[in-house]
Amino acid sequence: WYGREKECEDYSAGEPYTCYIPRDLALFTPYEIWVEASNQLGTATSDVIYLDILDV
């Protein structure tokens, strides 16, 4: 499997510009986290961080 399962949504209960790890997180599933930003000057993408959920 490859692709985006679900992007961060606009959570009204949380802080601005934040995401959270959901309660229904599947163990033994590789997770990748990165940031994408764009403005009038262009776009940028951070390096990908691979998250081992057992370390969280």
Coordinates of C-alpha atoms in Angstrom, one line a residue:
W1 CA 0.0 0.0 0.0
Y2 CA 1.2 3.5 -0.8
G3 CA -0.5 6.8 -0.6
R4 CA -2.1 9.2 1.7
E5 CA -4.7 7.6 3.9
K6 CA -6.0 10.8 5.5
E7 CA -4.5 14.3 5.7
C8 CA -4.8 16.5 8.7
E9 CA -8.1 18.1 8.9
D10 CA -9.2 21.4 10.4
Y11 CA -9.9 20.3 13.9
S12 CA -12.0 22.9 15.7
A13 CA -11.1 21.6 19.2
G14 CA -7.3 21.7 18.7
E15 CA -4.7 24.3 18.5
P16 CA -4.1 26.0 15.1
Y17 CA -1.7 24.2 12.8
T18 CA -1.7 20.9 14.8
C19 CA -2.6 17.3 14.1
Y20 CA -3.0 14.5 16.6
I21 CA -2.4 10.7 16.5
P22 CA -5.9 9.0 16.3
R23 CA -7.0 6.5 18.9
D24 CA -7.7 3.9 16.2
L25 CA -4.0 3.8 15.1
A26 CA -3.1 0.5 13.7
L27 CA 0.0 -1.2 15.3
F28 CA 2.6 -2.7 13.0
T29 CA 1.7 -0.3 10.3
P30 CA 4.5 2.0 9.0
Y31 CA 3.7 5.7 9.3
E32 CA 5.3 8.6 7.6
I33 CA 5.1 12.2 8.7
W34 CA 6.0 15.2 6.7
V35 CA 5.1 18.9 6.3
E36 CA 4.1 20.6 3.1
A37 CA 3.8 24.4 2.9
S38 CA 3.1 26.9 0.2
N39 CA 2.7 30.6 -0.1
Q40 CA 3.3 33.4 -2.6
L41 CA 7.1 32.6 -2.7
G42 CA 6.6 28.9 -3.6
T43 CA 6.3 25.5 -2.0
A44 CA 8.4 23.4 0.3
T45 CA 8.3 19.9 1.6
S46 CA 10.1 18.6 4.7
D47 CA 12.1 15.4 4.9
V48 CA 10.0 12.3 5.7
I49 CA 10.1 11.0 9.2
Y50 CA 9.3 7.3 9.6
L51 CA 7.4 6.6 12.8
D52 CA 7.5 3.3 14.6
I53 CA 4.3 3.5 16.6
L54 CA 5.7 1.1 19.3
D55 CA 8.2 3.8 20.2
V56 CA 5.5 6.4 20.8

